[in-house]
Amino acid sequence: MIPAAFDYYRPKDMGDVVALLQEHGDDARVMAGGHSLIPMMKLRMAEIAHLIDLQDVAGLGGISVESGQITLGAMVTQHEIIDSDALRAAAPILHEAALQIADPQVRYMGTVGGNVANGDPGNDMPGLMQCLDATFTLVGPDGKREVAARGFYHAAYMTDRDDSEVLTSVSFAAPKGGYAYEKQKRKIGDYATAAAAVQIEKSGGVCASASIAMTNLSDTPIWSETAGAALVGTKVDDAAIAAAIAAMQADIEPVEDNRGPAAFKRHAAATVLTRAIRRAWDRA
């Protein structure tokens, strides 16, 4: 449980971070809260020669809720998400999801940027950000660019972020209607066996729009456009929910691991999505 030797850097601004990444290439890695990277280093599953700590970099914190637009700095912690009254009022699904991530000790250090940037299919925030149609801002040698969360994840631990880029913020329109984040896990603090994020808008007693994303059921988070579409125009009755479940099942590709066989994961996915849809509809 002792990592290999590494050089440690604690820069003050993003220019220095990008310069270090360019200088050291594949041998360098940035660290936000460290709850994903440090355990891998201790287990020698990742050997990082140059570790760049983002804690002191200016401009990476802060929560902004203005004119229907929400922006989270990459270094905003899960605890800050939970503790923000303005964010809870504008996007309560974030509060509900953050409360289900790990435990209080982890939530005090774990950041939204770290959670979405490293491409772990078991992390909670990537699927949630796809549900919310969020945009990620990346900064690198060529300046700033934006990438949609729904196009950011390519495979497990493989994303659209270049090695010389840093994810600096997450932004999205304040969601409307009912919401739910439902998670099934083996024990408190664990990754999801299956999790579902749902946002539903209701108009005239029927579903006007629906967004559904699933977590830890493929090698990337899955935004199931067809599952959401199955609810639109319905009263979200049993038949509509069954159609959404069937559409979601066609999009996921669970594999057997220590959380159970693929068939069990599909059962868990159907259960959590049914609960999330019903709760979001009630809230709408």
mmCIF file of C-alpha atoms in Angstrom:
data_model
loop_
_atom_site.group_PDB
_atom_site.id
_atom_site.type_symbol
_atom_site.label_atom_id
_atom_site.label_comp_id
_atom_site.label_asym_id
_atom_site.label_seq_id
_atom_site.Cartn_x
_atom_site.Cartn_y
_atom_site.Cartn_z
ATOM 1 C CA MET A 1 0.000 0.000 0.000
ATOM 2 C CA ILE A 2 2.933 2.330 -0.706
ATOM 3 C CA PRO A 3 3.057 4.134 -4.080
ATOM 4 C CA ALA A 4 6.125 4.245 -6.261
ATOM 5 C CA ALA A 5 8.286 7.359 -6.014
ATOM 6 C CA PHE A 6 6.972 10.435 -7.812
ATOM 7 C CA ASP A 7 7.644 14.164 -8.180
ATOM 8 C CA TYR A 8 4.952 16.375 -6.648
ATOM 9 C CA TYR A 9 3.870 19.766 -8.024
ATOM 10 C CA ARG A 10 1.389 22.288 -6.604
ATOM 11 C CA PRO A 11 1.050 25.061 -9.216
ATOM 12 C CA LYS A 12 -0.912 28.268 -8.703
ATOM 13 C CA ASP A 13 -2.417 28.857 -12.145
ATOM 14 C CA MET A 14 -3.687 26.886 -15.122
ATOM 15 C CA GLY A 15 -0.847 28.028 -17.381
ATOM 16 C CA ASP A 16 1.666 26.282 -15.141
ATOM 17 C CA VAL A 17 -0.500 23.138 -15.047
ATOM 18 C CA VAL A 18 -0.672 22.932 -18.840
ATOM 19 C CA ALA A 19 3.065 23.596 -19.113
ATOM 20 C CA LEU A 20 3.826 20.714 -16.735
ATOM 21 C CA LEU A 21 1.533 18.394 -18.687
ATOM 22 C CA GLN A 22 3.257 19.328 -21.928
ATOM 23 C CA GLU A 23 6.703 18.887 -20.411
ATOM 24 C CA HIS A 24 6.119 15.466 -18.873
ATOM 25 C CA GLY A 25 3.511 13.994 -21.250
ATOM 26 C CA ASP A 26 2.202 10.541 -20.348
ATOM 27 C CA ASP A 27 4.291 10.488 -17.171
ATOM 28 C CA ALA A 28 2.210 13.302 -15.602
ATOM 29 C CA ARG A 29 -1.257 13.269 -14.103
ATOM 30 C CA VAL A 30 -3.369 15.962 -12.472
ATOM 31 C CA MET A 31 -5.086 15.278 -9.150
ATOM 32 C CA ALA A 32 -8.231 16.944 -7.836
ATOM 33 C CA GLY A 33 -9.588 15.274 -4.686
ATOM 34 C CA GLY A 34 -7.415 12.202 -5.201
ATOM 35 C CA HIS A 35 -9.960 9.566 -4.176
ATOM 36 C CA SER A 36 -9.682 7.713 -7.483
ATOM 37 C CA LEU A 37 -6.008 8.224 -8.271
ATOM 38 C CA ILE A 38 -4.293 7.802 -4.882
ATOM 39 C CA PRO A 39 -5.713 4.306 -4.158
ATOM 40 C CA MET A 40 -4.574 3.161 -7.610
ATOM 41 C CA MET A 41 -1.100 4.555 -6.934
ATOM 42 C CA LYS A 42 -0.925 2.830 -3.555
ATOM 43 C CA LEU A 43 -1.900 -0.488 -5.122
ATOM 44 C CA ARG A 44 0.711 0.071 -7.883
ATOM 45 C CA MET A 45 -2.095 -0.123 -10.454
ATOM 46 C CA ALA A 46 -0.970 3.318 -11.621
ATOM 47 C CA GLU A 47 2.619 4.561 -11.508
ATOM 48 C CA ILE A 48 2.695 8.329 -11.919
ATOM 49 C CA ALA A 49 6.135 9.901 -12.185
ATOM 50 C CA HIS A 50 4.846 13.484 -11.968
ATOM 51 C CA LEU A 51 1.782 14.278 -9.858
ATOM 52 C CA ILE A 52 0.200 17.722 -10.325
ATOM 53 C CA ASP A 53 -2.069 18.780 -7.449
ATOM 54 C CA LEU A 54 -4.828 21.221 -8.466
ATOM 55 C CA GLN A 55 -5.750 22.328 -4.939
ATOM 56 C CA ASP A 56 -4.050 25.739 -5.207
ATOM 57 C CA VAL A 57 -4.930 26.551 -8.821
ATOM 58 C CA ALA A 58 -6.984 29.738 -8.986
ATOM 59 C CA GLY A 59 -10.370 29.796 -10.690
ATOM 60 C CA LEU A 60 -11.348 26.133 -10.371
ATOM 61 C CA GLY A 61 -13.852 26.489 -7.524
ATOM 62 C CA GLY A 62 -17.221 28.098 -7.042
ATOM 63 C CA ILE A 63 -20.880 27.377 -7.754
ATOM 64 C CA SER A 64 -22.786 29.796 -9.991
ATOM 65 C CA VAL A 65 -26.571 29.780 -10.405
ATOM 66 C CA GLU A 66 -27.545 32.694 -12.641
ATOM 67 C CA SER A 67 -30.321 33.289 -15.203
ATOM 68 C CA GLY A 68 -31.215 29.620 -15.391
ATOM 69 C CA GLN A 69 -27.634 28.501 -15.992
ATOM 70 C CA ILE A 70 -25.576 26.490 -13.500
ATOM 71 C CA THR A 71 -21.782 26.296 -13.515
ATOM 72 C CA LEU A 72 -19.675 24.193 -11.171
ATOM 73 C CA GLY A 73 -15.925 24.698 -10.922
ATOM 74 C CA ALA A 74 -14.007 21.456 -11.308
ATOM 75 C CA MET A 75 -12.731 21.611 -7.714
ATOM 76 C CA VAL A 76 -16.203 21.946 -6.168
ATOM 77 C CA THR A 77 -16.568 19.072 -3.701
ATOM 78 C CA GLN A 78 -19.535 16.780 -3.259
ATOM 79 C CA HIS A 79 -19.994 18.303 0.195
ATOM 80 C CA GLU A 80 -20.222 21.787 -1.333
ATOM 81 C CA ILE A 81 -22.884 20.524 -3.728
ATOM 82 C CA ILE A 82 -24.877 19.122 -0.816
ATOM 83 C CA ASP A 83 -24.386 22.276 1.258
ATOM 84 C CA SER A 84 -25.445 24.797 -1.423
ATOM 85 C CA ASP A 85 -29.028 25.992 -0.894
ATOM 86 C CA ALA A 86 -29.042 27.806 -4.247
ATOM 87 C CA LEU A 87 -27.922 24.688 -6.107
ATOM 88 C CA ARG A 88 -30.421 22.501 -4.253
ATOM 89 C CA ALA A 89 -33.245 24.854 -5.275
ATOM 90 C CA ALA A 90 -32.116 25.056 -8.903
ATOM 91 C CA ALA A 91 -31.069 21.424 -9.496
ATOM 92 C CA PRO A 92 -32.242 19.187 -6.631
ATOM 93 C CA ILE A 93 -31.203 16.021 -8.462
ATOM 94 C CA LEU A 94 -27.554 17.012 -7.857
ATOM 95 C CA HIS A 95 -28.172 17.180 -4.108
ATOM 96 C CA GLU A 96 -29.927 13.806 -4.161
ATOM 97 C CA ALA A 97 -27.135 12.147 -6.148
ATOM 98 C CA ALA A 98 -24.249 13.665 -4.156
ATOM 99 C CA LEU A 99 -25.711 12.319 -0.908
ATOM 100 C CA GLN A 100 -25.372 8.801 -2.349
ATOM 101 C CA ILE A 101 -21.696 9.112 -3.290
ATOM 102 C CA ALA A 102 -19.338 7.192 -0.996
ATOM 103 C CA ASP A 103 -19.385 8.559 2.587
ATOM 104 C CA PRO A 104 -19.004 11.976 4.282
ATOM 105 C CA GLN A 105 -15.204 11.719 4.524
ATOM 106 C CA VAL A 106 -14.895 11.140 0.787
ATOM 107 C CA ARG A 107 -17.490 13.792 -0.051
ATOM 108 C CA TYR A 108 -15.466 16.453 1.788
ATOM 109 C CA MET A 109 -12.544 15.905 -0.626
ATOM 110 C CA GLY A 110 -14.013 14.284 -3.736
ATOM 111 C CA THR A 111 -14.643 16.818 -6.520
ATOM 112 C CA VAL A 112 -17.142 17.042 -9.346
ATOM 113 C CA GLY A 113 -14.298 17.550 -11.829
ATOM 114 C CA GLY A 114 -12.445 14.459 -10.713
ATOM 115 C CA ASN A 115 -15.643 12.427 -10.723
ATOM 116 C CA VAL A 116 -16.521 13.258 -14.319
ATOM 117 C CA ALA A 117 -13.043 13.568 -15.867
ATOM 118 C CA ASN A 118 -11.383 10.204 -15.279
ATOM 119 C CA GLY A 119 -13.901 8.101 -17.204
ATOM 120 C CA ASP A 120 -14.685 5.540 -14.491
ATOM 121 C CA PRO A 121 -18.012 3.950 -15.544
ATOM 122 C CA GLY A 122 -18.834 3.387 -11.858
ATOM 123 C CA ASN A 123 -18.758 7.072 -10.914
ATOM 124 C CA ASP A 124 -22.120 8.716 -10.265
ATOM 125 C CA MET A 125 -21.670 12.172 -11.792
ATOM 126 C CA PRO A 126 -20.945 11.224 -15.444
ATOM 127 C CA GLY A 127 -24.366 9.645 -16.027
ATOM 128 C CA LEU A 128 -26.068 12.418 -14.105
ATOM 129 C CA MET A 129 -24.335 15.042 -16.257
ATOM 130 C CA GLN A 130 -25.474 13.224 -19.380
ATOM 131 C CA CYS A 131 -29.030 13.250 -18.041
ATOM 132 C CA LEU A 132 -28.727 17.031 -17.532
ATOM 133 C CA ASP A 133 -27.124 17.530 -20.975
ATOM 134 C CA ALA A 134 -24.138 19.229 -19.337
ATOM 135 C CA THR A 135 -21.148 20.750 -21.085
ATOM 136 C CA PHE A 136 -17.556 20.252 -19.906
ATOM 137 C CA THR A 137 -14.982 23.014 -20.357
ATOM 138 C CA LEU A 138 -11.435 21.846 -21.078
ATOM 139 C CA VAL A 139 -8.270 23.952 -21.079
ATOM 140 C CA GLY A 140 -5.085 22.906 -22.843
ATOM 141 C CA PRO A 141 -2.168 24.202 -24.933
ATOM 142 C CA ASP A 142 -4.546 25.360 -27.685
ATOM 143 C CA GLY A 143 -6.791 27.230 -25.290
ATOM 144 C CA LYS A 144 -10.330 26.473 -24.143
ATOM 145 C CA ARG A 145 -12.902 24.181 -25.694
ATOM 146 C CA GLU A 146 -16.274 22.723 -24.705
ATOM 147 C CA VAL A 147 -17.451 19.126 -24.998
ATOM 148 C CA ALA A 148 -20.949 17.783 -24.426
ATOM 149 C CA ALA A 149 -21.145 15.236 -21.602
ATOM 150 C CA ARG A 150 -23.119 12.959 -23.919
ATOM 151 C CA GLY A 151 -20.136 12.758 -26.290
ATOM 152 C CA PHE A 152 -17.302 12.854 -23.756
ATOM 153 C CA TYR A 153 -17.024 9.158 -22.810
ATOM 154 C CA HIS A 154 -15.544 6.712 -25.320
ATOM 155 C CA ALA A 155 -14.780 3.626 -23.194
ATOM 156 C CA ALA A 156 -13.783 2.812 -19.625
ATOM 157 C CA TYR A 157 -11.222 5.446 -18.558
ATOM 158 C CA MET A 158 -11.108 6.782 -22.122
ATOM 159 C CA THR A 159 -12.621 10.213 -22.730
ATOM 160 C CA ASP A 160 -12.473 13.086 -25.187
ATOM 161 C CA ARG A 161 -9.959 14.881 -22.938
ATOM 162 C CA ASP A 162 -6.431 15.029 -24.330
ATOM 163 C CA ASP A 163 -3.571 14.185 -21.949
ATOM 164 C CA SER A 164 -2.447 17.813 -22.012
ATOM 165 C CA GLU A 165 -5.911 19.169 -21.147
ATOM 166 C CA VAL A 166 -7.604 19.780 -17.799
ATOM 167 C CA LEU A 167 -11.352 19.802 -17.183
ATOM 168 C CA THR A 168 -12.016 23.140 -15.492
ATOM 169 C CA SER A 169 -15.817 23.416 -15.146
ATOM 170 C CA VAL A 170 -19.198 21.807 -15.733
ATOM 171 C CA SER A 171 -22.236 23.785 -16.866
ATOM 172 C CA PHE A 172 -25.868 23.056 -17.722
ATOM 173 C CA ALA A 173 -29.287 24.666 -17.864
ATOM 174 C CA ALA A 174 -31.237 24.449 -14.624
ATOM 175 C CA PRO A 175 -33.472 21.392 -15.047
ATOM 176 C CA LYS A 176 -37.256 21.632 -14.956
ATOM 177 C CA GLY A 177 -39.915 19.252 -13.687
ATOM 178 C CA GLY A 178 -39.539 16.139 -11.593
ATOM 179 C CA TYR A 179 -36.300 14.353 -10.860
ATOM 180 C CA ALA A 180 -34.853 11.266 -9.214
ATOM 181 C CA TYR A 181 -31.490 9.597 -8.726
ATOM 182 C CA GLU A 182 -31.905 5.967 -7.727
ATOM 183 C CA LYS A 183 -28.915 3.770 -6.845
ATOM 184 C CA GLN A 184 -28.576 0.115 -5.906
ATOM 185 C CA LYS A 185 -25.295 -0.823 -4.222
ATOM 186 C CA ARG A 186 -23.893 -3.650 -2.123
ATOM 187 C CA LYS A 187 -23.135 -1.500 0.910
ATOM 188 C CA ILE A 188 -22.901 2.118 2.026
ATOM 189 C CA GLY A 189 -20.092 3.891 0.228
ATOM 190 C CA ASP A 190 -19.885 1.427 -2.659
ATOM 191 C CA TYR A 191 -20.093 2.045 -6.373
ATOM 192 C CA ALA A 192 -23.492 1.370 -7.909
ATOM 193 C CA THR A 193 -24.465 -2.068 -9.102
ATOM 194 C CA ALA A 194 -26.937 -0.026 -11.143
ATOM 195 C CA ALA A 195 -28.075 3.591 -10.920
ATOM 196 C CA ALA A 196 -30.558 5.737 -12.832
ATOM 197 C CA ALA A 197 -30.862 9.510 -13.243
ATOM 198 C CA VAL A 198 -34.226 10.773 -14.484
ATOM 199 C CA GLN A 199 -35.615 14.224 -15.293
ATOM 200 C CA ILE A 200 -39.252 14.521 -16.417
ATOM 201 C CA GLU A 201 -41.370 17.487 -17.458
ATOM 202 C CA LYS A 202 -45.155 17.220 -17.314
ATOM 203 C CA SER A 203 -47.663 19.291 -19.306
ATOM 204 C CA GLY A 204 -51.416 18.783 -19.388
ATOM 205 C CA GLY A 205 -51.144 15.545 -17.464
ATOM 206 C CA VAL A 206 -48.750 13.887 -19.907
ATOM 207 C CA CYS A 207 -44.975 13.674 -20.181
ATOM 208 C CA ALA A 208 -43.622 16.567 -22.251
ATOM 209 C CA SER A 209 -39.959 15.540 -22.063
ATOM 210 C CA ALA A 210 -37.814 12.956 -20.327
ATOM 211 C CA SER A 211 -34.084 12.376 -19.947
ATOM 212 C CA ILE A 212 -32.715 9.076 -18.645
ATOM 213 C CA ALA A 213 -29.119 8.023 -17.953
ATOM 214 C CA MET A 214 -27.750 4.821 -16.429
ATOM 215 C CA THR A 215 -24.553 4.220 -14.436
ATOM 216 C CA ASN A 216 -22.158 1.236 -14.204
ATOM 217 C CA LEU A 217 -24.044 -0.906 -16.706
ATOM 218 C CA SER A 218 -21.615 -0.554 -19.639
ATOM 219 C CA ASP A 219 -18.039 0.603 -20.101
ATOM 220 C CA THR A 220 -19.366 4.184 -20.248
ATOM 221 C CA PRO A 221 -22.357 5.910 -18.685
ATOM 222 C CA ILE A 222 -25.402 5.472 -20.921
ATOM 223 C CA TRP A 223 -27.772 8.276 -21.862
ATOM 224 C CA SER A 224 -30.739 6.308 -23.214
ATOM 225 C CA GLU A 225 -32.477 8.644 -25.636
ATOM 226 C CA THR A 226 -34.954 5.945 -26.644
ATOM 227 C CA ALA A 227 -35.931 5.258 -23.024
ATOM 228 C CA GLY A 228 -36.785 8.922 -22.498
ATOM 229 C CA ALA A 229 -38.660 9.064 -25.800
ATOM 230 C CA ALA A 230 -40.794 6.087 -24.731
ATOM 231 C CA LEU A 231 -42.295 8.222 -21.957
ATOM 232 C CA VAL A 232 -43.011 11.358 -23.993
ATOM 233 C CA GLY A 233 -46.695 11.877 -24.767
ATOM 234 C CA THR A 234 -47.815 9.289 -22.208
ATOM 235 C CA LYS A 235 -49.269 9.522 -18.728
ATOM 236 C CA VAL A 236 -46.276 7.484 -17.551
ATOM 237 C CA ASP A 237 -48.444 4.489 -16.796
ATOM 238 C CA ASP A 238 -47.218 0.916 -16.422
ATOM 239 C CA ALA A 239 -47.140 0.345 -20.193
ATOM 240 C CA ALA A 240 -45.057 3.463 -20.801
ATOM 241 C CA ILE A 241 -42.631 2.550 -18.027
ATOM 242 C CA ALA A 242 -42.306 -0.981 -19.424
ATOM 243 C CA ALA A 243 -41.496 0.487 -22.849
ATOM 244 C CA ALA A 244 -38.850 2.758 -21.305
ATOM 245 C CA ILE A 245 -37.310 -0.194 -19.445
ATOM 246 C CA ALA A 246 -37.163 -2.247 -22.644
ATOM 247 C CA ALA A 247 -35.506 0.631 -24.500
ATOM 248 C CA MET A 248 -32.954 1.089 -21.725
ATOM 249 C CA GLN A 249 -32.164 -2.641 -21.683
ATOM 250 C CA ALA A 250 -31.333 -2.472 -25.390
ATOM 251 C CA ASP A 251 -28.780 0.280 -24.726
ATOM 252 C CA ILE A 252 -26.819 -1.191 -21.791
ATOM 253 C CA GLU A 253 -24.159 -3.919 -21.896
ATOM 254 C CA PRO A 254 -23.479 -5.133 -18.351
ATOM 255 C CA VAL A 255 -20.806 -7.752 -17.728
ATOM 256 C CA GLU A 256 -20.327 -10.184 -14.880
ATOM 257 C CA ASP A 257 -18.046 -9.066 -12.046
ATOM 258 C CA ASN A 258 -17.975 -9.092 -8.243
ATOM 259 C CA ARG A 259 -21.302 -7.243 -8.192
ATOM 260 C CA GLY A 260 -23.043 -10.154 -9.882
ATOM 261 C CA PRO A 261 -23.815 -11.713 -13.253
ATOM 262 C CA ALA A 262 -25.095 -9.680 -16.176
ATOM 263 C CA ALA A 263 -28.653 -10.992 -15.734
ATOM 264 C CA PHE A 264 -28.760 -9.720 -12.155
ATOM 265 C CA LYS A 265 -27.446 -6.331 -13.236
ATOM 266 C CA ARG A 266 -30.180 -6.085 -15.861
ATOM 267 C CA HIS A 267 -32.739 -6.887 -13.175
ATOM 268 C CA ALA A 268 -31.244 -4.233 -10.884
ATOM 269 C CA ALA A 269 -31.239 -1.723 -13.746
ATOM 270 C CA ALA A 270 -34.934 -2.320 -14.410
ATOM 271 C CA THR A 271 -35.741 -1.962 -10.721
ATOM 272 C CA VAL A 272 -33.859 1.300 -10.148
ATOM 273 C CA LEU A 273 -35.137 2.868 -13.351
ATOM 274 C CA THR A 274 -38.745 1.955 -12.527
ATOM 275 C CA ARG A 275 -38.384 3.540 -9.091
ATOM 276 C CA ALA A 276 -36.675 6.628 -10.499
ATOM 277 C CA ILE A 277 -39.313 7.173 -13.187
ATOM 278 C CA ARG A 278 -42.172 6.818 -10.714
ATOM 279 C CA ARG A 279 -40.555 9.198 -8.235
ATOM 280 C CA ALA A 280 -39.648 11.776 -10.881
ATOM 281 C CA TRP A 281 -43.213 11.631 -12.267
ATOM 282 C CA ASP A 282 -44.693 12.129 -8.807
ATOM 283 C CA ARG A 283 -42.422 15.128 -8.260
ATOM 284 C CA ALA A 284 -43.283 16.587 -11.660
#
